Tab-separated table of N, CA and C in Angstrom:
chain	number	residue	atom	x	y	z
N	21	VAL	N	-47.585	-90.952	31.462
N	21	VAL	CA	-46.241	-90.505	31.779
N	21	VAL	C	-46.076	-89.073	31.263
N	22	GLN	N	-45.382	-88.255	32.045
N	22	GLN	CA	-45.087	-86.886	31.630
N	22	GLN	C	-43.608	-86.796	31.290
N	23	LEU	N	-43.317	-86.117	30.197
N	23	LEU	CA	-41.945	-86.005	29.713
N	23	LEU	C	-41.506	-84.554	29.672
N	24	GLN	N	-40.252	-84.322	30.006
N	24	GLN	CA	-39.689	-82.982	29.915
N	24	GLN	C	-38.306	-83.067	29.305
N	25	ALA	N	-38.166	-82.457	28.133
N	25	ALA	CA	-36.881	-82.425	27.436
N	25	ALA	C	-36.099	-81.189	27.846
N	26	SER	N	-34.791	-81.358	27.939
N	26	SER	CA	-33.920	-80.236	28.300
N	26	SER	C	-32.540	-80.463	27.716
N	27	GLY	N	-31.702	-79.452	27.819
N	27	GLY	CA	-30.315	-79.578	27.401
N	27	GLY	C	-29.986	-78.907	26.088
N	28	GLY	N	-30.980	-78.365	25.417
N	28	GLY	CA	-30.712	-77.671	24.176
N	28	GLY	C	-29.970	-76.368	24.401
N	29	GLY	N	-29.559	-75.763	23.308
N	29	GLY	CA	-28.853	-74.495	23.409
N	29	GLY	C	-28.188	-74.142	22.106
N	30	LEU	N	-27.305	-73.157	22.179
N	30	LEU	CA	-26.554	-72.691	21.023
N	30	LEU	C	-25.153	-73.294	21.077
N	31	VAL	N	-24.737	-73.914	19.997
N	31	VAL	CA	-23.427	-74.547	19.941
N	31	VAL	C	-22.802	-74.280	18.580
N	32	GLN	N	-21.502	-74.203	18.534
N	32	GLN	CA	-20.809	-74.000	17.262
N	32	GLN	C	-20.742	-75.314	16.490
N	33	ALA	N	-20.659	-75.186	15.190
N	33	ALA	CA	-20.518	-76.364	14.343
N	33	ALA	C	-19.300	-77.181	14.796
N	34	GLY	N	-19.499	-78.487	14.848
N	34	GLY	CA	-18.453	-79.375	15.330
N	34	GLY	C	-18.540	-79.680	16.814
N	35	GLY	N	-19.392	-78.955	17.498
N	35	GLY	CA	-19.531	-79.144	18.937
N	35	GLY	C	-20.492	-80.258	19.288
N	36	SER	N	-20.722	-80.400	20.593
N	36	SER	CA	-21.562	-81.473	21.113
N	36	SER	C	-22.590	-80.923	22.098
N	37	LEU	N	-23.681	-81.640	22.207
N	37	LEU	CA	-24.697	-81.370	23.220
N	37	LEU	C	-25.259	-82.698	23.699
N	38	ARG	N	-25.717	-82.715	24.939
N	38	ARG	CA	-26.429	-83.870	25.441
N	38	ARG	C	-27.816	-83.435	25.895
N	39	LEU	N	-28.811	-83.981	25.269
N	39	LEU	CA	-30.185	-83.706	25.648
N	39	LEU	C	-30.649	-84.730	26.668
N	40	SER	N	-31.553	-84.305	27.531
N	40	SER	CA	-32.143	-85.196	28.511
N	40	SER	C	-33.658	-85.183	28.371
N	41	CYS	N	-34.253	-86.303	28.652
N	41	CYS	CA	-35.709	-86.420	28.666
N	41	CYS	C	-36.073	-87.062	30.001
N	42	ALA	N	-36.585	-86.260	30.899
N	42	ALA	CA	-36.929	-86.737	32.239
N	42	ALA	C	-38.408	-87.077	32.281
N	43	ALA	N	-38.718	-88.214	32.888
N	43	ALA	CA	-40.096	-88.678	32.928
N	43	ALA	C	-40.606	-88.750	34.356
N	44	SER	N	-41.869	-88.530	34.500
N	44	SER	CA	-42.528	-88.694	35.799
N	44	SER	C	-43.877	-89.327	35.551
N	45	GLY	N	-44.434	-89.894	36.590
N	45	GLY	CA	-45.744	-90.498	36.448
N	45	GLY	C	-45.666	-92.007	36.428
N	46	SER	N	-46.157	-92.596	35.352
N	46	SER	CA	-46.262	-94.051	35.266
N	46	SER	C	-44.894	-94.726	35.218
N	47	THR	N	-44.880	-96.028	35.230
N	47	THR	CA	-43.654	-96.811	35.231
N	47	THR	C	-42.836	-96.513	33.986
N	48	PHE	N	-41.725	-95.844	34.183
N	48	PHE	CA	-40.909	-95.378	33.065
N	48	PHE	C	-40.348	-96.538	32.262
N	49	SER	N	-39.954	-97.590	32.923
N	49	SER	CA	-39.289	-98.693	32.236
N	49	SER	C	-40.226	-99.485	31.332
N	50	SER	N	-41.494	-99.197	31.338
N	50	SER	CA	-42.430	-99.877	30.446
N	50	SER	C	-42.615	-99.127	29.127
N	51	TYR	N	-41.907	-98.019	28.973
N	51	TYR	CA	-42.044	-97.185	27.784
N	51	TYR	C	-40.781	-97.195	26.940
N	52	ALA	N	-40.958	-97.429	25.654
N	52	ALA	CA	-39.891	-97.131	24.709
N	52	ALA	C	-39.914	-95.625	24.454
N	53	ILE	N	-38.737	-95.070	24.233
N	53	ILE	CA	-38.616	-93.625	24.053
N	53	ILE	C	-37.968	-93.329	22.705
N	54	ALA	N	-38.477	-92.334	22.041
N	54	ALA	CA	-37.871	-91.885	20.787
N	54	ALA	C	-37.602	-90.400	20.857
N	55	TRP	N	-36.636	-89.991	20.067
N	55	TRP	CA	-36.363	-88.570	19.852
N	55	TRP	C	-36.761	-88.232	18.417
N	56	PHE	N	-37.435	-87.110	18.277
N	56	PHE	CA	-37.773	-86.535	16.983
N	56	PHE	C	-37.237	-85.102	16.949
N	57	ARG	N	-37.152	-84.558	15.762
N	57	ARG	CA	-36.783	-83.154	15.650
N	57	ARG	C	-37.570	-82.501	14.531
N	58	GLN	N	-37.722	-81.203	14.656
N	58	GLN	CA	-38.448	-80.447	13.642
N	58	GLN	C	-37.733	-79.133	13.396
N	59	ALA	N	-37.256	-78.984	12.184
N	59	ALA	CA	-36.599	-77.750	11.771
N	59	ALA	C	-37.652	-76.797	11.200
N	60	PRO	N	-37.363	-75.512	11.188
N	60	PRO	CA	-38.332	-74.536	10.658
N	60	PRO	C	-38.723	-74.863	9.227
N	61	GLY	N	-40.034	-74.923	8.975
N	61	GLY	CA	-40.535	-75.173	7.639
N	61	GLY	C	-40.462	-76.609	7.187
N	62	LYS	N	-40.055	-77.499	8.089
N	62	LYS	CA	-39.928	-78.909	7.720
N	62	LYS	C	-40.820	-79.775	8.600
N	63	GLU	N	-41.058	-80.984	8.159
N	63	GLU	CA	-41.842	-81.914	8.942
N	63	GLU	C	-41.003	-82.498	10.076
N	64	ARG	N	-41.711	-82.953	11.090
N	64	ARG	CA	-41.032	-83.605	12.199
N	64	ARG	C	-40.428	-84.921	11.702
N	65	GLU	N	-39.190	-85.188	12.109
N	65	GLU	CA	-38.522	-86.388	11.625
N	65	GLU	C	-37.958	-87.199	12.783
N	66	PHE	N	-37.886	-88.498	12.566
N	66	PHE	CA	-37.353	-89.434	13.540
N	66	PHE	C	-35.849	-89.243	13.679
N	67	VAL	N	-35.378	-89.313	14.913
N	67	VAL	CA	-33.950	-89.192	15.182
N	67	VAL	C	-33.396	-90.501	15.748
N	68	ALA	N	-33.989	-90.967	16.846
N	68	ALA	CA	-33.454	-92.159	17.514
N	68	ALA	C	-34.540	-92.784	18.375
N	69	TRP	N	-34.327	-94.060	18.680
N	69	TRP	CA	-35.280	-94.828	19.489
N	69	TRP	C	-34.511	-95.729	20.433
N	70	ILE	N	-35.038	-95.922	21.632
N	70	ILE	CA	-34.425	-96.850	22.572
N	70	ILE	C	-35.523	-97.683	23.219
N	71	SER	N	-35.221	-98.967	23.381
N	71	SER	CA	-36.208	-99.893	23.930
N	71	SER	C	-36.417	-99.656	25.416
N	72	GLN	N	-37.403	-100.350	25.959
N	72	GLN	CA	-37.755	-100.160	27.365
N	72	GLN	C	-36.579	-100.443	28.299
N	73	SER	N	-35.816	-101.473	28.003
N	73	SER	CA	-34.686	-101.824	28.860
N	73	SER	C	-33.426	-101.048	28.520
N	74	GLY	N	-33.406	-100.474	27.330
N	74	GLY	CA	-32.197	-99.805	26.852
N	74	GLY	C	-31.280	-100.731	26.084
N	75	GLY	N	-31.679	-101.972	25.931
N	75	GLY	CA	-30.817	-102.941	25.266
N	75	GLY	C	-30.814	-102.833	23.751
N	76	SER	N	-31.803	-102.152	23.194
N	76	SER	CA	-31.875	-101.985	21.735
N	76	SER	C	-32.047	-100.521	21.396
N	77	THR	N	-31.396	-100.121	20.312
N	77	THR	CA	-31.504	-98.750	19.840
N	77	THR	C	-31.658	-98.751	18.321
N	78	SER	N	-32.154	-97.651	17.811
N	78	SER	CA	-32.272	-97.478	16.375
N	78	SER	C	-32.117	-96.001	16.064
N	79	TYR	N	-31.545	-95.707	14.882
N	79	TYR	CA	-31.259	-94.324	14.515
N	79	TYR	C	-31.689	-94.039	13.086
N	80	GLN	N	-31.964	-92.779	12.847
N	80	GLN	CA	-32.071	-92.324	11.472
N	80	GLN	C	-30.717	-92.594	10.834
N	81	GLY	N	-30.737	-93.151	9.645
N	81	GLY	CA	-29.504	-93.637	9.050
N	81	GLY	C	-28.381	-92.620	8.982
N	82	SER	N	-28.726	-91.403	8.638
N	82	SER	CA	-27.689	-90.383	8.441
N	82	SER	C	-27.083	-89.895	9.754
N	83	LEU	N	-27.726	-90.217	10.874
N	83	LEU	CA	-27.263	-89.724	12.168
N	83	LEU	C	-26.460	-90.762	12.940
N	84	LYS	N	-26.568	-92.001	12.531
N	84	LYS	CA	-25.846	-93.050	13.248
N	84	LYS	C	-24.357	-92.784	13.178
N	85	GLY	N	-23.715	-92.891	14.318
N	85	GLY	CA	-22.293	-92.588	14.399
N	85	GLY	C	-22.024	-91.228	14.998
N	86	ARG	N	-22.962	-90.303	14.861
N	86	ARG	CA	-22.826	-88.986	15.497
N	86	ARG	C	-23.712	-88.856	16.730
N	87	PHE	N	-24.854	-89.507	16.702
N	87	PHE	CA	-25.817	-89.416	17.807
N	87	PHE	C	-25.852	-90.753	18.545
N	88	ALA	N	-26.083	-90.687	19.838
N	88	ALA	CA	-26.202	-91.900	20.650
N	88	ALA	C	-27.287	-91.700	21.690
N	89	VAL	N	-28.214	-92.645	21.738
N	89	VAL	CA	-29.306	-92.582	22.705
N	89	VAL	C	-29.040	-93.604	23.804
N	90	SER	N	-29.342	-93.225	25.028
N	90	SER	CA	-29.169	-94.116	26.174
N	90	SER	C	-30.241	-93.788	27.203
N	91	ARG	N	-30.370	-94.649	28.192
N	91	ARG	CA	-31.350	-94.376	29.241
N	91	ARG	C	-30.866	-94.912	30.575
N	92	ASP	N	-31.358	-94.282	31.607
N	92	ASP	CA	-31.093	-94.700	32.978
N	92	ASP	C	-32.463	-94.842	33.638
N	93	ASN	N	-32.952	-96.057	33.715
N	93	ASN	CA	-34.294	-96.261	34.253
N	93	ASN	C	-34.373	-95.952	35.744
N	94	ALA	N	-33.253	-96.042	36.433
N	94	ALA	CA	-33.242	-95.689	37.855
N	94	ALA	C	-33.467	-94.192	38.055
N	95	LYS	N	-33.108	-93.408	37.040
N	95	LYS	CA	-33.284	-91.953	37.106
N	95	LYS	C	-34.452	-91.478	36.254
N	96	ASN	N	-35.166	-92.416	35.639
N	96	ASN	CA	-36.300	-92.056	34.770
N	96	ASN	C	-35.899	-91.045	33.701
N	97	THR	N	-34.752	-91.286	33.085
N	97	THR	CA	-34.225	-90.315	32.133
N	97	THR	C	-33.638	-91.013	30.911
N	98	VAL	N	-33.889	-90.417	29.759
N	98	VAL	CA	-33.279	-90.836	28.504
N	98	VAL	C	-32.396	-89.701	28.027
N	99	TYR	N	-31.268	-90.060	27.430
N	99	TYR	CA	-30.308	-89.078	26.957
N	99	TYR	C	-30.114	-89.208	25.450
N	100	LEU	N	-29.786	-88.084	24.834
N	100	LEU	CA	-29.382	-88.082	23.434
N	100	LEU	C	-28.079	-87.305	23.344
N	101	GLN	N	-27.001	-88.032	23.139
N	101	GLN	CA	-25.680	-87.420	22.960
N	101	GLN	C	-25.507	-87.096	21.491
N	102	MET	N	-25.222	-85.840	21.188
N	102	MET	CA	-25.090	-85.391	19.804
N	102	MET	C	-23.697	-84.808	19.608
N	103	ASN	N	-22.950	-85.394	18.697
N	103	ASN	CA	-21.577	-84.968	18.428
N	103	ASN	C	-21.438	-84.475	16.999
N	104	SER	N	-20.364	-83.764	16.754
N	104	SER	CA	-20.049	-83.248	15.406
N	104	SER	C	-21.265	-82.553	14.793
N	105	LEU	N	-21.853	-81.684	15.568
N	105	LEU	CA	-23.074	-81.014	15.123
N	105	LEU	C	-22.791	-80.080	13.960
N	106	ASN	N	-23.772	-79.971	13.079
N	106	ASN	CA	-23.679	-79.038	11.964
N	106	ASN	C	-24.991	-78.267	11.853
N	107	ALA	N	-25.026	-77.313	10.958
N	107	ALA	CA	-26.173	-76.407	10.862
N	107	ALA	C	-27.468	-77.162	10.551
N	108	GLU	N	-27.356	-78.281	9.852
N	108	GLU	CA	-28.545	-79.064	9.499
N	108	GLU	C	-29.176	-79.748	10.711
N	109	ASP	N	-28.464	-79.754	11.817
N	109	ASP	CA	-29.024	-80.338	13.051
N	109	ASP	C	-29.853	-79.323	13.837
N	110	THR	N	-29.871	-78.092	13.399
N	110	THR	CA	-30.670	-77.066	14.069
N	110	THR	C	-32.149	-77.411	13.977
N	111	ALA	N	-32.790	-77.514	15.127
N	111	ALA	CA	-34.201	-77.917	15.178
N	111	ALA	C	-34.673	-77.875	16.623
N	112	VAL	N	-35.977	-78.027	16.789
N	112	VAL	CA	-36.522	-78.316	18.105
N	112	VAL	C	-36.548	-79.832	18.253
N	113	TYR	N	-35.993	-80.304	19.345
N	113	TYR	CA	-35.902	-81.739	19.590
N	113	TYR	C	-36.947	-82.134	20.631
N	114	TYR	N	-37.674	-83.205	20.316
N	114	TYR	CA	-38.736	-83.691	21.182
N	114	TYR	C	-38.453	-85.137	21.589
N	115	CYS	N	-38.789	-85.474	22.818
N	115	CYS	CA	-38.807	-86.876	23.202
N	115	CYS	C	-40.261	-87.329	23.283
N	116	ALA	N	-40.464	-88.607	23.010
N	116	ALA	CA	-41.810	-89.165	22.967
N	116	ALA	C	-41.777	-90.580	23.514
N	117	ALA	N	-42.899	-91.013	24.049
N	117	ALA	CA	-42.963	-92.322	24.694
N	117	ALA	C	-44.140	-93.128	24.179
N	118	VAL	N	-43.921	-94.437	24.120
N	118	VAL	CA	-44.990	-95.366	23.778
N	118	VAL	C	-44.799	-96.628	24.602
N	119	GLN	N	-45.896	-97.172	25.076
N	119	GLN	CA	-45.818	-98.357	25.928
N	119	GLN	C	-45.852	-99.603	25.048
N	120	SER	N	-44.765	-99.818	24.351
N	120	SER	CA	-44.663	-100.929	23.413
N	120	SER	C	-43.197	-101.265	23.197
N	121	GLY	N	-42.934	-102.530	22.882
N	121	GLY	CA	-41.578	-102.942	22.592
N	121	GLY	C	-41.218	-102.829	21.126
N	122	LYS	N	-42.177	-102.452	20.294
N	122	LYS	CA	-41.904	-102.335	18.868
N	122	LYS	C	-41.174	-101.029	18.567
N	123	THR	N	-40.391	-101.059	17.483
N	123	THR	CA	-39.692	-99.860	17.042
N	123	THR	C	-40.578	-99.097	16.072
N	124	TYR	N	-40.981	-97.906	16.459
N	124	TYR	CA	-41.813	-97.071	15.607
N	124	TYR	C	-41.012	-95.859	15.161
N	125	PHE	N	-41.034	-95.598	13.861
N	125	PHE	CA	-40.293	-94.480	13.305
N	125	PHE	C	-41.179	-93.282	13.000
N	126	TYR	N	-42.497	-93.438	13.149
N	126	TYR	CA	-43.400	-92.350	12.812
N	126	TYR	C	-43.995	-91.769	14.087
N	127	SER	N	-44.165	-90.472	14.084
N	127	SER	CA	-44.545	-89.745	15.294
N	127	SER	C	-45.943	-90.100	15.793
N	128	SER	N	-46.842	-90.467	14.901
N	128	SER	CA	-48.212	-90.740	15.318
N	128	SER	C	-48.326	-91.976	16.204
N	129	ALA	N	-47.289	-92.790	16.267
N	129	ALA	CA	-47.308	-93.988	17.108
N	129	ALA	C	-47.118	-93.664	18.584
N	130	TYR	N	-46.649	-92.489	18.901
N	130	TYR	CA	-46.282	-92.132	20.267
N	130	TYR	C	-47.401	-91.363	20.956
N	131	ASN	N	-47.673	-91.796	22.186
N	131	ASN	CA	-48.807	-91.250	22.919
N	131	ASN	C	-48.450	-90.024	23.758
N	132	TYR	N	-47.200	-89.958	24.163
N	132	TYR	CA	-46.791	-88.917	25.103
N	132	TYR	C	-45.594	-88.165	24.549
N	133	TRP	N	-45.618	-86.855	24.747
N	133	TRP	CA	-44.582	-85.995	24.189
N	133	TRP	C	-44.099	-84.995	25.220
N	134	GLY	N	-42.808	-84.737	25.142
N	134	GLY	CA	-42.253	-83.634	25.903
N	134	GLY	C	-42.473	-82.336	25.152
N	135	GLN	N	-42.095	-81.233	25.777
N	135	GLN	CA	-42.381	-79.922	25.216
N	135	GLN	C	-41.391	-79.482	24.156
N	136	GLY	N	-40.275	-80.164	24.020
N	136	GLY	CA	-39.281	-79.775	23.029
N	136	GLY	C	-38.202	-78.879	23.603
N	137	THR	N	-37.016	-79.023	23.062
N	137	THR	CA	-35.896	-78.183	23.456
N	137	THR	C	-35.171	-77.736	22.187
N	138	GLN	N	-34.848	-76.464	22.115
N	138	GLN	CA	-34.257	-75.890	20.904
N	138	GLN	C	-32.758	-76.156	20.854
N	139	VAL	N	-32.321	-76.661	19.713
N	139	VAL	CA	-30.894	-76.822	19.438
N	139	VAL	C	-30.559	-75.942	18.238
N	140	THR	N	-29.604	-75.059	18.414
N	140	THR	CA	-29.183	-74.176	17.339
N	140	THR	C	-27.686	-74.335	17.145
N	141	VAL	N	-27.296	-74.676	15.923
N	141	VAL	CA	-25.884	-74.877	15.601
N	141	VAL	C	-25.443	-73.739	14.689
N	142	SER	N	-24.465	-72.997	15.130
N	142	SER	CA	-23.963	-71.878	14.343
N	142	SER	C	-22.781	-72.331	13.504
N	143	SER	N	-22.771	-71.883	12.263
N	143	SER	CA	-21.692	-72.292	11.342
N	143	SER	C	-20.612	-71.231	11.275
């Protein structure tokens, strides 16, 4: 499966963005999708995960309530809605896929990656 992340940009603190991860290739609905992010000088960190059907989700604890992940399998797309953004959310955001129903929080579990989209929050 090929993934392409989009929707990043520059936003003021307190604002919102919706990222998209569009997939092509293999059967999209057989892949669980996760979002990761990497800020300058920091390690890549888990943001959110959604199951193959979209019926289950999981979040980094500190982000739950501000971020929401969803998917539309008919459109081969996963979304990450980000609200109440602050400067600490500034990072490159990546979507990743794994053909498994298990929830994986570490990046090495994912076989396929999008190219990343930059999110910059100005304070």
